[in-house]
Amino acid sequence: MTAVIEARNLSRWYGNVLGISDLNLEINQGITALLGPNGAGKSTFMKIITGQLKTNIGEARIFGEKVWNNRHIFRRLGFCPEDDAFYEELSGFEFLAGLLSLYGFSSAEGEQRARQALELVELTDVADRKVRSYSRGMRQRIKIAQAIAHDPEVLILDEPLNGLDPLSKRRIIKLIKEFKNSGKTIVVSSHILPEVEALTSEIILIHQGKIIARGDIYFIRDLIDTHPHMIRVKSPQFRQLAQTLAAEDYVLKMAFEPLEQAVVFETHDRDRFFNRLNEMVLTLPVIIDEITSPDDNLQAVFDYLVGK
Amino acid sequence: MFFLLGSASILLALIIRFYRLAGQWTESGQIIFQNILMVFFLQFLIVILALFYGTSIVSEEVEGKTLPYLSSRPLSRASIIIGKYLSSLAVTSIMLVSTLLISYFILNLDRDFQLQDIWTIVRYALVLLLGLAAYLSFFTFLSTWLARPILLGLAFGFGWENIIQYFPGTTQKLSIVHYLKSLLPQYSSASGRLSFLFIRLEPTADWLAVLILVLITAVFLALAALLFTFKEYLIQD
């Protein structure tokens, strides 16, 4: 079976800056997440497969057809761009109905589809308000509405959960899953692992324009867990904490920050480390002010994976 | 802002009207309209309207980051440009014709209107619309070509066009305004104390002037559509 989205030897650079490099991948029906830090090449890939950008080398196809300058493919494609940009003077309803008119729908059908899309993203109440007056969450939802209003088979969502409050995030995640259940192909980009985990288990890790791993979430988790994590604990009894935890075999290194009353642990087993820390809080007279993970961001994980 | 600019012609007509009522100006309203307001329309208003609407056709979408909403729809890229051109032309035409009519009637309120007057105003309106279409087409082309088209547009509209039209011989034919002036009788047969405004015009035949203006419009619009079809526009983060 031919993949819905295919990229063959895709390379794109901006002057001297590399966007993506020799990227090969196939994406099938369901939700696929592109995960990578900012600047990894996710948006470049999405812009190429939605016909916004040309490739320098290679080609991108959807349903076996080239994308660049192929207007016929756009009827089957919905794109939610990353930028928070709108025709601010239009109301949410006018924005959707106007864009739907570009598909050749009659005005009655366009209006009906616009109302349906507004209902799906729960914006019916504010349909007649200008987009300019929308909150960040509403703006993100109206952007998704314009991508789904014509009922496309393929949805490309560039950072759709960016800047949303937890409730809005939950709504959007639910909506995206409903689309998946109706047999559509959805590609979502994110730089936040827990967001992606809530959406799908099919993940492509992208870094510096290249795919560095692909698989389900458990594979990626295992991959990440083979590398040590840093955990910074701030406590008035930081020396006592360090003394106790130094005996544990999963604690690999410790570094003191006496001025901050903190100690940074390096461990290859976060679960055991946190279990032990919980026990200590319950059994020993220690107060913990703060726990942070200096490397608990995707950039650090990717640096480990690429051996930096 | 552009409605205010359009209103400037109405204000000018009102001032002249009051000046005439005070007995300070003896020429007829028709002559004053031809010799003063048409200069304002021809050499300022249509250029500035076309410049600001035309040069923003692509740059507004790129700078506002709204271009993906249009370019991810099942439309040919050429039709996006032509559609935006036509909508800009419609808006500017309404502004232009309405202010033209109002200022004409203000200056000619004391006349008994005849069929000839209607033909005169229709002719003025058609010439201005031809000019607007040609300038808008050229500035639309600049918009698809350059990231910052406004400076070159200003230099063309108020530099090149204003200077080259006074050159003798065929050089003046390298400006759009030359063909517009050729279609207006006052530029070919100027006399009296306002005739200094019309020096050096060596008019082109009416039919040829219309043909060239239509060709300019078609060629630059086609170039704009072609360029927009094959060029990619980078939206800066």
Coordinates of C-alpha atoms in Angstrom, one line a residue:
Chain A
M1 CA 0.0 0.0 0.0
T2 CA 1.3 3.5 -0.9
A3 CA 1.9 5.8 2.1
V4 CA -0.4 8.8 2.4
I5 CA 2.6 11.1 2.8
E6 CA 6.0 10.4 1.3
A7 CA 9.2 12.3 1.5
R8 CA 12.2 11.2 -0.6
N9 CA 15.6 12.6 0.0
L10 CA 14.1 15.9 1.1
S11 CA 16.6 18.7 1.7
R12 CA 15.9 22.3 2.2
W13 CA 18.2 25.1 3.3
Y14 CA 17.8 28.9 3.8
G15 CA 21.0 30.5 2.6
N16 CA 23.6 28.9 4.8
V17 CA 21.1 27.6 7.3
L18 CA 20.0 24.0 7.0
G19 CA 16.3 23.4 7.3
I20 CA 16.1 19.7 6.7
S21 CA 18.6 17.3 5.2
D22 CA 18.1 14.2 3.2
L23 CA 14.9 13.3 5.0
N24 CA 13.1 10.1 4.0
L25 CA 9.9 9.1 5.5
E26 CA 6.5 7.6 4.9
I27 CA 3.4 8.5 6.9
N28 CA 0.2 6.4 7.0
Q29 CA -3.3 6.8 8.3
G30 CA -3.5 7.7 12.0
I31 CA -1.8 10.3 14.1
T32 CA 1.9 10.8 13.7
A33 CA 3.8 13.3 15.8
L34 CA 6.9 15.1 14.8
L35 CA 8.9 15.7 17.9
G36 CA 11.9 18.0 18.1
P37 CA 13.2 21.1 19.7
N38 CA 12.6 24.5 18.2
G39 CA 14.5 24.9 14.9
A40 CA 14.7 21.1 14.4
G41 CA 13.1 21.3 11.0
K42 CA 9.5 20.3 11.9
S43 CA 7.9 23.4 10.4
T44 CA 10.1 23.3 7.3
F45 CA 8.9 19.7 6.7
M46 CA 5.3 20.8 7.3
K47 CA 5.6 23.8 5.0
I48 CA 7.0 21.5 2.2
I49 CA 4.3 18.9 2.5
T50 CA 1.6 21.7 2.4
G51 CA 3.1 23.3 -0.7
Q52 CA 4.3 26.5 1.1
L53 CA 7.9 25.9 0.4
K54 CA 9.9 24.3 -2.4
T55 CA 12.6 21.7 -1.8
N56 CA 16.2 22.2 -2.8
I57 CA 16.6 18.4 -3.3
G58 CA 14.1 15.6 -3.3
E59 CA 10.3 15.6 -3.4
A60 CA 7.3 15.4 -1.2
R61 CA 4.1 13.6 -2.3
I62 CA 0.6 13.2 -0.8
F63 CA -1.6 10.4 -2.2
G64 CA 1.2 9.8 -4.7
E65 CA 1.0 13.4 -6.1
K66 CA 3.6 16.1 -6.0
V67 CA 2.6 18.9 -3.6
W68 CA 4.2 22.1 -4.9
N69 CA 1.9 24.1 -7.1
N70 CA -0.6 21.2 -7.2
R71 CA -3.9 22.9 -6.2
H72 CA -5.9 19.7 -6.6
I73 CA -4.2 18.1 -3.6
F74 CA -5.3 21.0 -1.3
R75 CA -8.9 20.0 -1.5
R76 CA -7.9 16.8 0.5
L77 CA -5.5 18.7 2.8
G78 CA -6.1 20.8 5.9
F79 CA -3.2 22.9 7.2
C80 CA -3.0 24.7 10.6
P81 CA 0.1 26.9 10.5
E82 CA 2.1 27.7 13.5
D83 CA 2.0 31.5 13.3
D84 CA -0.6 33.3 15.3
A85 CA -1.8 35.3 12.3
F86 CA -5.3 36.1 11.1
Y87 CA -7.4 38.6 9.2
E88 CA -8.1 40.3 12.5
E89 CA -11.0 42.5 11.3
L90 CA -13.1 39.5 10.4
S91 CA -15.4 37.6 12.8
G92 CA -14.7 34.0 13.4
F93 CA -17.6 33.0 11.2
E94 CA -16.6 35.4 8.3
F95 CA -13.0 34.0 8.5
L96 CA -14.2 30.4 8.0
A97 CA -17.0 31.2 5.5
G98 CA -14.6 33.3 3.4
L99 CA -12.0 30.6 3.3
L100 CA -14.6 27.9 2.5
S101 CA -15.8 30.0 -0.4
L102 CA -12.4 29.4 -2.0
Y103 CA -13.3 25.6 -2.3
G104 CA -16.2 26.5 -4.5
F105 CA -18.9 25.6 -2.0
S106 CA -22.2 27.5 -2.4
S107 CA -22.6 30.3 0.1
A108 CA -25.3 28.2 1.9
E109 CA -23.0 25.2 2.1
G110 CA -20.0 27.3 3.1
E111 CA -22.0 28.9 5.9
Q112 CA -23.3 25.5 7.1
R113 CA -19.7 24.0 7.1
A114 CA -18.4 27.1 8.9
R115 CA -21.0 26.7 11.7
Q116 CA -20.2 23.0 12.0
A117 CA -16.5 23.7 12.3
L118 CA -17.2 26.4 14.9
E119 CA -19.3 23.9 16.9
L120 CA -16.5 21.3 16.7
V121 CA -14.0 23.7 18.2
E122 CA -16.6 25.0 20.7
L123 CA -16.6 28.6 19.4
T124 CA -20.2 28.9 18.4
D125 CA -20.9 31.5 21.1
V126 CA -18.2 33.9 19.8
A127 CA -18.7 33.2 16.1
D128 CA -19.7 36.8 15.4
R129 CA -17.0 38.4 17.4
K130 CA -13.9 39.8 15.6
V131 CA -10.9 37.4 15.7
R132 CA -9.0 40.4 17.1
S133 CA -10.9 40.0 20.4
Y134 CA -10.3 36.3 20.8
S135 CA -8.1 34.8 23.6
R136 CA -5.0 32.8 22.7
G137 CA -6.9 29.6 23.1
M138 CA -9.8 30.8 20.9
R139 CA -7.4 31.9 18.2
Q140 CA -5.7 28.5 18.2
R141 CA -9.1 26.8 18.0
I142 CA -10.3 29.0 15.1
K143 CA -7.0 28.2 13.3
I144 CA -7.8 24.5 13.7
A145 CA -11.4 25.1 12.6
Q146 CA -10.2 26.6 9.2
A147 CA -8.1 23.4 8.7
I148 CA -10.9 21.0 9.3
A149 CA -13.9 22.9 7.9
H150 CA -13.8 21.4 4.5
D151 CA -13.4 17.9 5.9
P152 CA -10.0 17.0 4.6
E153 CA -8.5 13.5 4.5
V154 CA -5.1 14.7 5.7
L155 CA -4.5 17.2 8.5
I156 CA -1.2 18.9 9.1
L157 CA -1.1 20.7 12.4
D158 CA 2.0 22.7 13.2
E159 CA 2.3 23.1 17.0
P160 CA -1.5 23.0 17.5
L161 CA -1.2 22.9 21.3
N162 CA 1.2 25.8 21.6
G163 CA 0.2 28.4 24.2
L164 CA -3.1 26.7 25.2
D165 CA -4.3 26.4 28.8
P166 CA -4.8 22.8 30.0
L167 CA -8.6 22.8 29.3
S168 CA -8.1 24.0 25.8
K169 CA -5.4 21.4 25.3
R170 CA -7.7 18.7 26.4
R171 CA -10.4 19.8 24.0
I172 CA -8.0 19.9 21.0
I173 CA -6.5 16.6 21.8
K174 CA -10.0 15.1 22.0
L175 CA -10.8 16.7 18.6
I176 CA -7.7 15.4 17.0
K177 CA -8.4 11.9 18.3
E178 CA -11.9 12.0 16.9
F179 CA -10.4 12.8 13.5
K180 CA -8.1 9.9 13.7
N181 CA -11.0 7.6 14.6
S182 CA -12.8 8.7 11.4
G183 CA -9.9 7.3 9.4
K184 CA -8.0 10.4 8.6
T185 CA -4.2 11.0 8.5
I186 CA -2.9 13.6 10.9
V187 CA 0.6 14.9 11.3
V188 CA 1.2 17.0 14.5
S189 CA 4.3 18.7 15.5
S190 CA 5.4 19.6 19.0
H191 CA 8.5 20.2 21.1
I192 CA 6.8 19.0 24.3
L193 CA 7.0 15.2 24.9
P194 CA 4.0 14.9 27.3
E195 CA 1.8 16.7 24.8
V196 CA 2.7 14.2 22.1
E197 CA 2.3 11.3 24.5
A198 CA -1.3 12.4 25.1
L199 CA -2.0 12.4 21.3
T200 CA -0.3 9.4 19.8
S201 CA 2.3 6.6 20.3
E202 CA 3.7 7.0 16.8
I203 CA 6.6 9.4 17.0
I204 CA 9.3 10.7 14.7
L205 CA 12.2 12.4 16.5
I206 CA 13.7 15.1 14.3
H207 CA 16.8 17.1 15.2
Q208 CA 18.9 19.5 13.1
G209 CA 17.0 18.7 10.0
K210 CA 17.4 14.9 10.3
I211 CA 15.2 12.0 11.6
I212 CA 17.2 10.6 14.5
A213 CA 14.6 8.0 15.6
R214 CA 11.2 6.7 14.8
G215 CA 8.9 4.4 16.6
D216 CA 6.3 4.2 19.2
I217 CA 6.4 6.2 22.4
Y218 CA 7.8 3.3 24.5
F219 CA 10.7 2.8 22.2
I220 CA 11.5 6.5 22.4
R221 CA 11.1 6.5 26.2
D222 CA 13.5 3.5 26.4
L223 CA 15.9 5.4 24.2
I224 CA 15.7 8.4 26.3
D225 CA 16.0 6.4 29.5
T226 CA 19.4 4.9 28.4
H227 CA 20.8 8.3 29.0
P228 CA 21.3 9.9 32.5
H229 CA 18.9 12.6 33.8
M230 CA 19.9 15.5 35.9
I231 CA 17.7 16.4 38.9
R232 CA 18.2 19.4 41.0
V233 CA 16.9 19.4 44.6
K234 CA 16.8 22.5 46.6
S235 CA 16.7 21.9 50.4
P236 CA 18.1 23.4 53.6
Q237 CA 19.3 19.8 54.3
F238 CA 20.9 19.3 50.9
R239 CA 24.1 17.8 52.3
Q240 CA 22.1 15.2 54.3
L241 CA 20.1 14.3 51.1
A242 CA 23.3 14.0 49.2
Q243 CA 24.9 11.8 51.8
T244 CA 22.0 9.4 51.9
L245 CA 21.5 9.2 48.1
A246 CA 25.2 8.8 47.4
A247 CA 24.9 5.2 48.5
E248 CA 22.4 4.4 45.8
D249 CA 23.8 2.6 42.7
Y250 CA 21.5 4.5 40.3
V251 CA 23.0 7.9 41.4
L252 CA 25.9 8.4 39.1
K253 CA 27.2 11.9 40.0
M254 CA 26.5 14.8 42.4
A255 CA 27.3 18.5 42.2
F256 CA 26.8 20.9 45.1
E257 CA 25.5 24.4 44.8
P258 CA 26.1 25.6 48.4
L259 CA 25.0 29.2 47.8
E260 CA 21.7 28.0 46.5
Q261 CA 21.4 25.2 49.1
A262 CA 20.9 22.8 46.3
V263 CA 22.4 19.6 44.9
V264 CA 22.3 18.3 41.3
F265 CA 22.0 14.5 41.0
E266 CA 22.7 12.6 37.8
T267 CA 20.8 9.3 37.5
H268 CA 20.0 6.8 34.9
D269 CA 16.8 5.6 36.7
R270 CA 14.5 8.5 37.5
D271 CA 11.7 6.3 38.8
R272 CA 13.8 4.7 41.5
F273 CA 15.4 8.0 42.3
F274 CA 12.0 9.7 42.9
N275 CA 10.7 6.7 44.9
R276 CA 13.7 7.0 47.2
L277 CA 13.4 10.7 47.5
N278 CA 9.7 10.3 48.5
E279 CA 10.6 7.8 51.2
M280 CA 13.2 10.2 52.6
V281 CA 10.8 13.1 52.8
L282 CA 8.4 10.8 54.7
T283 CA 11.0 9.2 57.0
L284 CA 13.7 11.8 57.6
P285 CA 13.5 15.4 58.9
V286 CA 14.2 17.0 55.5
I287 CA 12.3 19.8 53.8
I288 CA 12.4 20.1 50.0
D289 CA 11.9 23.5 48.6
E290 CA 12.1 22.7 44.9
I291 CA 12.8 19.9 42.5
T292 CA 13.7 20.7 38.9
S293 CA 15.2 18.8 36.0
P294 CA 17.8 21.0 34.3
D295 CA 17.8 18.7 31.3
D296 CA 14.2 17.7 31.3
N297 CA 13.6 19.4 28.0
L298 CA 13.7 18.0 24.5
Q299 CA 16.9 19.9 23.5
A300 CA 18.9 18.2 26.2
V301 CA 17.5 14.8 25.4
F302 CA 18.3 15.3 21.7
D303 CA 21.8 16.4 22.6
Y304 CA 22.2 13.1 24.4
L305 CA 20.8 11.2 21.5
V306 CA 23.1 12.7 18.9
G307 CA 26.0 12.3 21.2
K308 CA 26.8 16.0 22.0
Chain B
M1 CA -7.0 57.2 4.9
F2 CA -7.6 56.7 1.2
F3 CA -11.2 58.0 1.6
L4 CA -9.6 61.1 3.2
L5 CA -7.4 61.5 0.2
G6 CA -10.3 61.2 -2.1
S7 CA -12.2 63.7 0.0
A8 CA -9.3 66.2 -0.7
S9 CA -10.6 66.6 -4.2
I10 CA -14.0 67.4 -2.8
L11 CA -12.5 69.9 -0.4
L12 CA -10.5 71.5 -3.2
A13 CA -13.7 71.8 -5.3
L14 CA -15.5 73.4 -2.4
I15 CA -12.7 76.0 -1.9
I16 CA -12.7 76.9 -5.6
R17 CA -16.5 77.1 -5.6
F18 CA -16.5 79.6 -2.7
Y19 CA -13.6 81.5 -4.4
R20 CA -15.6 81.8 -7.6
L21 CA -18.8 82.8 -5.7
A22 CA -16.7 85.7 -4.3
G23 CA -16.0 86.7 -7.8
Q24 CA -12.3 86.0 -7.7
W25 CA -12.3 83.4 -10.5
T26 CA -13.9 84.0 -13.8
E27 CA -13.2 80.7 -15.6
S28 CA -16.2 78.3 -15.9
G29 CA -16.5 75.4 -13.5
Q30 CA -15.9 73.1 -16.4
I31 CA -12.6 74.7 -17.3
I32 CA -11.4 74.7 -13.7
F33 CA -12.4 71.1 -13.3
Q34 CA -10.5 70.1 -16.4
N35 CA -7.4 72.1 -15.6
I36 CA -7.0 71.7 -11.9
L37 CA -9.0 68.8 -10.4
M38 CA -8.1 66.4 -13.3
V39 CA -4.4 67.1 -12.7
F40 CA -5.0 66.2 -9.0
F41 CA -6.8 63.0 -10.0
L42 CA -4.5 62.0 -12.8
Q43 CA -1.1 62.8 -11.3
F44 CA -1.7 62.2 -7.7
L45 CA -4.9 60.3 -6.6
I46 CA -4.9 57.4 -9.0
V47 CA -1.1 56.9 -8.5
I48 CA -1.3 56.9 -4.7
L49 CA -4.4 54.7 -4.6
A50 CA -2.8 52.2 -7.0
L51 CA 0.6 52.4 -5.2
F52 CA -0.7 51.6 -1.7
Y53 CA -3.3 49.0 -2.8
G54 CA -1.1 47.4 -5.4
T55 CA 2.1 47.1 -3.4
S56 CA 0.3 45.6 -0.5
I57 CA -1.3 42.8 -2.5
V58 CA 1.4 40.2 -1.6
S59 CA 3.5 42.0 1.1
E60 CA 0.4 42.4 3.3
E61 CA -0.2 38.6 3.3
V62 CA 3.5 37.8 3.8
E63 CA 4.2 40.3 6.6
G64 CA 0.8 39.5 8.2
K65 CA 1.7 35.8 7.9
T66 CA -1.7 35.1 6.4
L67 CA -0.5 33.8 3.1
P68 CA -0.7 30.1 4.1
Y69 CA -4.5 30.5 4.5
L70 CA -4.7 31.4 0.8
S71 CA -1.9 29.3 -0.7
S72 CA -3.2 26.0 1.0
R73 CA -6.6 26.3 -0.8
P74 CA -7.4 24.5 -4.1
L75 CA -6.8 27.6 -6.1
S76 CA -4.2 28.3 -8.8
R77 CA -1.7 30.8 -7.4
A78 CA -2.3 33.0 -10.4
S79 CA -6.0 33.2 -9.5
I80 CA -5.1 34.5 -6.0
I81 CA -3.2 37.4 -7.5
I82 CA -5.8 38.2 -10.2
G83 CA -8.6 37.9 -7.5
K84 CA -6.8 40.3 -5.2
Y85 CA -6.0 42.7 -8.1
L86 CA -9.7 42.8 -9.1
S87 CA -10.9 43.3 -5.6
S88 CA -8.4 46.2 -5.1
L89 CA -9.5 47.6 -8.5
A90 CA -13.1 47.5 -7.5
V91 CA -12.6 49.2 -4.2
T92 CA -10.4 52.0 -5.6
S93 CA -12.7 52.5 -8.6
I94 CA -15.7 53.1 -6.3
M95 CA -13.6 55.6 -4.3
L96 CA -12.3 57.3 -7.4
V97 CA -15.6 57.6 -9.4
S98 CA -17.6 58.8 -6.4
T99 CA -15.2 61.6 -5.6
L100 CA -14.9 62.5 -9.2
L101 CA -18.6 62.9 -9.6
I102 CA -19.1 64.8 -6.4
S103 CA -16.3 67.3 -7.2
Y104 CA -17.5 67.7 -10.8
F105 CA -21.0 68.6 -9.7
I106 CA -19.8 71.0 -7.0
L107 CA -17.9 73.0 -9.6
N108 CA -20.7 72.9 -12.1
L109 CA -23.8 73.5 -10.0
D110 CA -24.6 76.7 -11.8
R111 CA -24.6 75.1 -15.2
D112 CA -27.5 73.7 -17.2
F113 CA -26.5 70.1 -17.6
Q114 CA -26.6 68.8 -21.2
L115 CA -25.9 65.4 -22.8
Q116 CA -22.4 66.7 -23.7
D117 CA -21.6 67.2 -20.0
I118 CA -22.5 63.6 -19.2
W119 CA -20.2 62.4 -22.0
T120 CA -17.4 64.6 -20.7
I121 CA -17.7 63.2 -17.1
V122 CA -18.0 59.6 -18.4
R123 CA -14.9 60.2 -20.5
Y124 CA -12.9 61.5 -17.5
A125 CA -14.1 58.6 -15.4
L126 CA -13.1 56.0 -18.1
V127 CA -9.6 57.6 -18.6
L128 CA -9.0 57.6 -14.8
L129 CA -10.2 54.0 -14.5
L130 CA -7.8 53.0 -17.3
G131 CA -5.0 54.7 -15.6
L132 CA -5.9 53.2 -12.2
A133 CA -6.0 49.7 -13.8
A134 CA -2.6 50.2 -15.5
Y135 CA -0.9 51.6 -12.4
L136 CA -2.4 49.0 -10.1
S137 CA -1.3 46.2 -12.4
F138 CA 2.3 47.6 -12.4
F139 CA 2.4 47.9 -8.6
T140 CA 0.9 44.5 -8.2
F141 CA 3.8 43.1 -10.3
L142 CA 6.2 45.0 -8.0
S143 CA 4.5 43.4 -5.0
T144 CA 5.0 39.9 -6.3
W145 CA 8.6 40.6 -7.2
L146 CA 10.0 42.6 -4.3
A147 CA 9.8 42.2 -0.5
R148 CA 9.7 45.9 0.0
P149 CA 8.0 47.3 -3.2
I150 CA 6.9 50.7 -1.8
L151 CA 10.1 52.6 -2.3
L152 CA 10.5 51.6 -5.9
G153 CA 6.8 52.2 -6.4
L154 CA 7.1 55.8 -5.0
A155 CA 10.1 56.4 -7.2
F156 CA 8.2 55.2 -10.2
G157 CA 4.9 56.9 -9.5
F158 CA 6.1 60.3 -8.3
G159 CA 9.6 60.3 -9.8
W160 CA 9.8 58.7 -13.2
E161 CA 6.2 59.4 -14.2
N162 CA 6.4 63.1 -13.2
I163 CA 9.7 63.7 -15.0
I164 CA 9.6 61.6 -18.1
Q165 CA 6.2 63.0 -19.3
Y166 CA 7.8 66.4 -20.0
F167 CA 10.6 65.0 -22.1
P168 CA 10.2 65.7 -25.8
G169 CA 9.9 63.1 -28.6
T170 CA 9.3 59.5 -27.9
T171 CA 10.9 59.5 -24.4
Q172 CA 7.6 60.7 -22.8
K173 CA 5.9 57.7 -24.2
L174 CA 7.7 55.6 -21.6
S175 CA 5.3 56.8 -19.0
I176 CA 1.8 55.7 -18.3
V177 CA 0.6 59.2 -17.7
H178 CA 1.5 60.2 -21.3
Y179 CA -1.2 57.9 -22.7
L180 CA -3.8 59.1 -20.1
K181 CA -3.1 62.7 -21.1
S182 CA -3.4 61.9 -24.7
L183 CA -7.0 60.8 -24.1
L184 CA -8.0 64.1 -22.5
P185 CA -8.7 67.0 -24.9
Q186 CA -7.4 69.8 -22.6
Y187 CA -3.8 68.4 -22.7
S188 CA -3.8 68.5 -26.5
S189 CA -5.4 71.9 -27.0
A190 CA -4.4 73.9 -23.9
S191 CA -4.7 77.7 -23.9
G192 CA -5.2 80.5 -21.5
R193 CA -3.4 81.1 -18.2
L194 CA -3.4 77.5 -17.1
S195 CA -1.9 76.2 -20.3
F196 CA 1.6 76.0 -18.6
L197 CA 0.4 72.8 -16.9
F198 CA 0.2 71.1 -20.3
I199 CA 3.5 71.9 -21.9
R200 CA 5.3 69.6 -24.2
L201 CA 2.7 66.9 -24.7
E202 CA 3.0 65.2 -28.0
P203 CA -0.2 63.1 -27.9
T204 CA -0.6 59.6 -29.1
A205 CA -3.8 58.7 -31.1
D206 CA -6.8 57.9 -28.9
W207 CA -7.1 54.3 -30.1
L208 CA -3.4 53.6 -29.7
A209 CA -3.3 55.2 -26.2
V210 CA -6.2 52.9 -25.1
L211 CA -4.6 49.9 -26.6
I212 CA -1.3 50.6 -24.9
L213 CA -2.9 51.2 -21.6
V214 CA -4.8 47.9 -21.9
L215 CA -1.6 46.1 -22.9
I216 CA 0.3 47.6 -20.0
T217 CA -2.4 46.3 -17.6
A218 CA -2.5 42.9 -19.2
V219 CA 1.2 42.4 -19.4
F220 CA 2.1 43.4 -15.8
L221 CA -0.9 41.4 -14.4
A222 CA 0.2 38.4 -16.4
L223 CA 3.8 38.8 -15.1
A224 CA 2.6 39.2 -11.6
A225 CA 0.5 36.0 -11.8
L226 CA 3.4 34.1 -13.4
L227 CA 5.9 35.3 -10.8
F228 CA 3.6 34.5 -7.9
T229 CA 3.0 31.0 -9.4
F230 CA 6.6 30.0 -9.3
K231 CA 8.1 32.1 -6.6
E232 CA 8.0 31.0 -3.0
Y233 CA 7.5 33.5 -0.2
L234 CA 9.3 33.0 3.0
I235 CA 7.4 33.9 6.1
Q236 CA 9.8 35.1 8.7
D237 CA 9.5 33.7 12.3

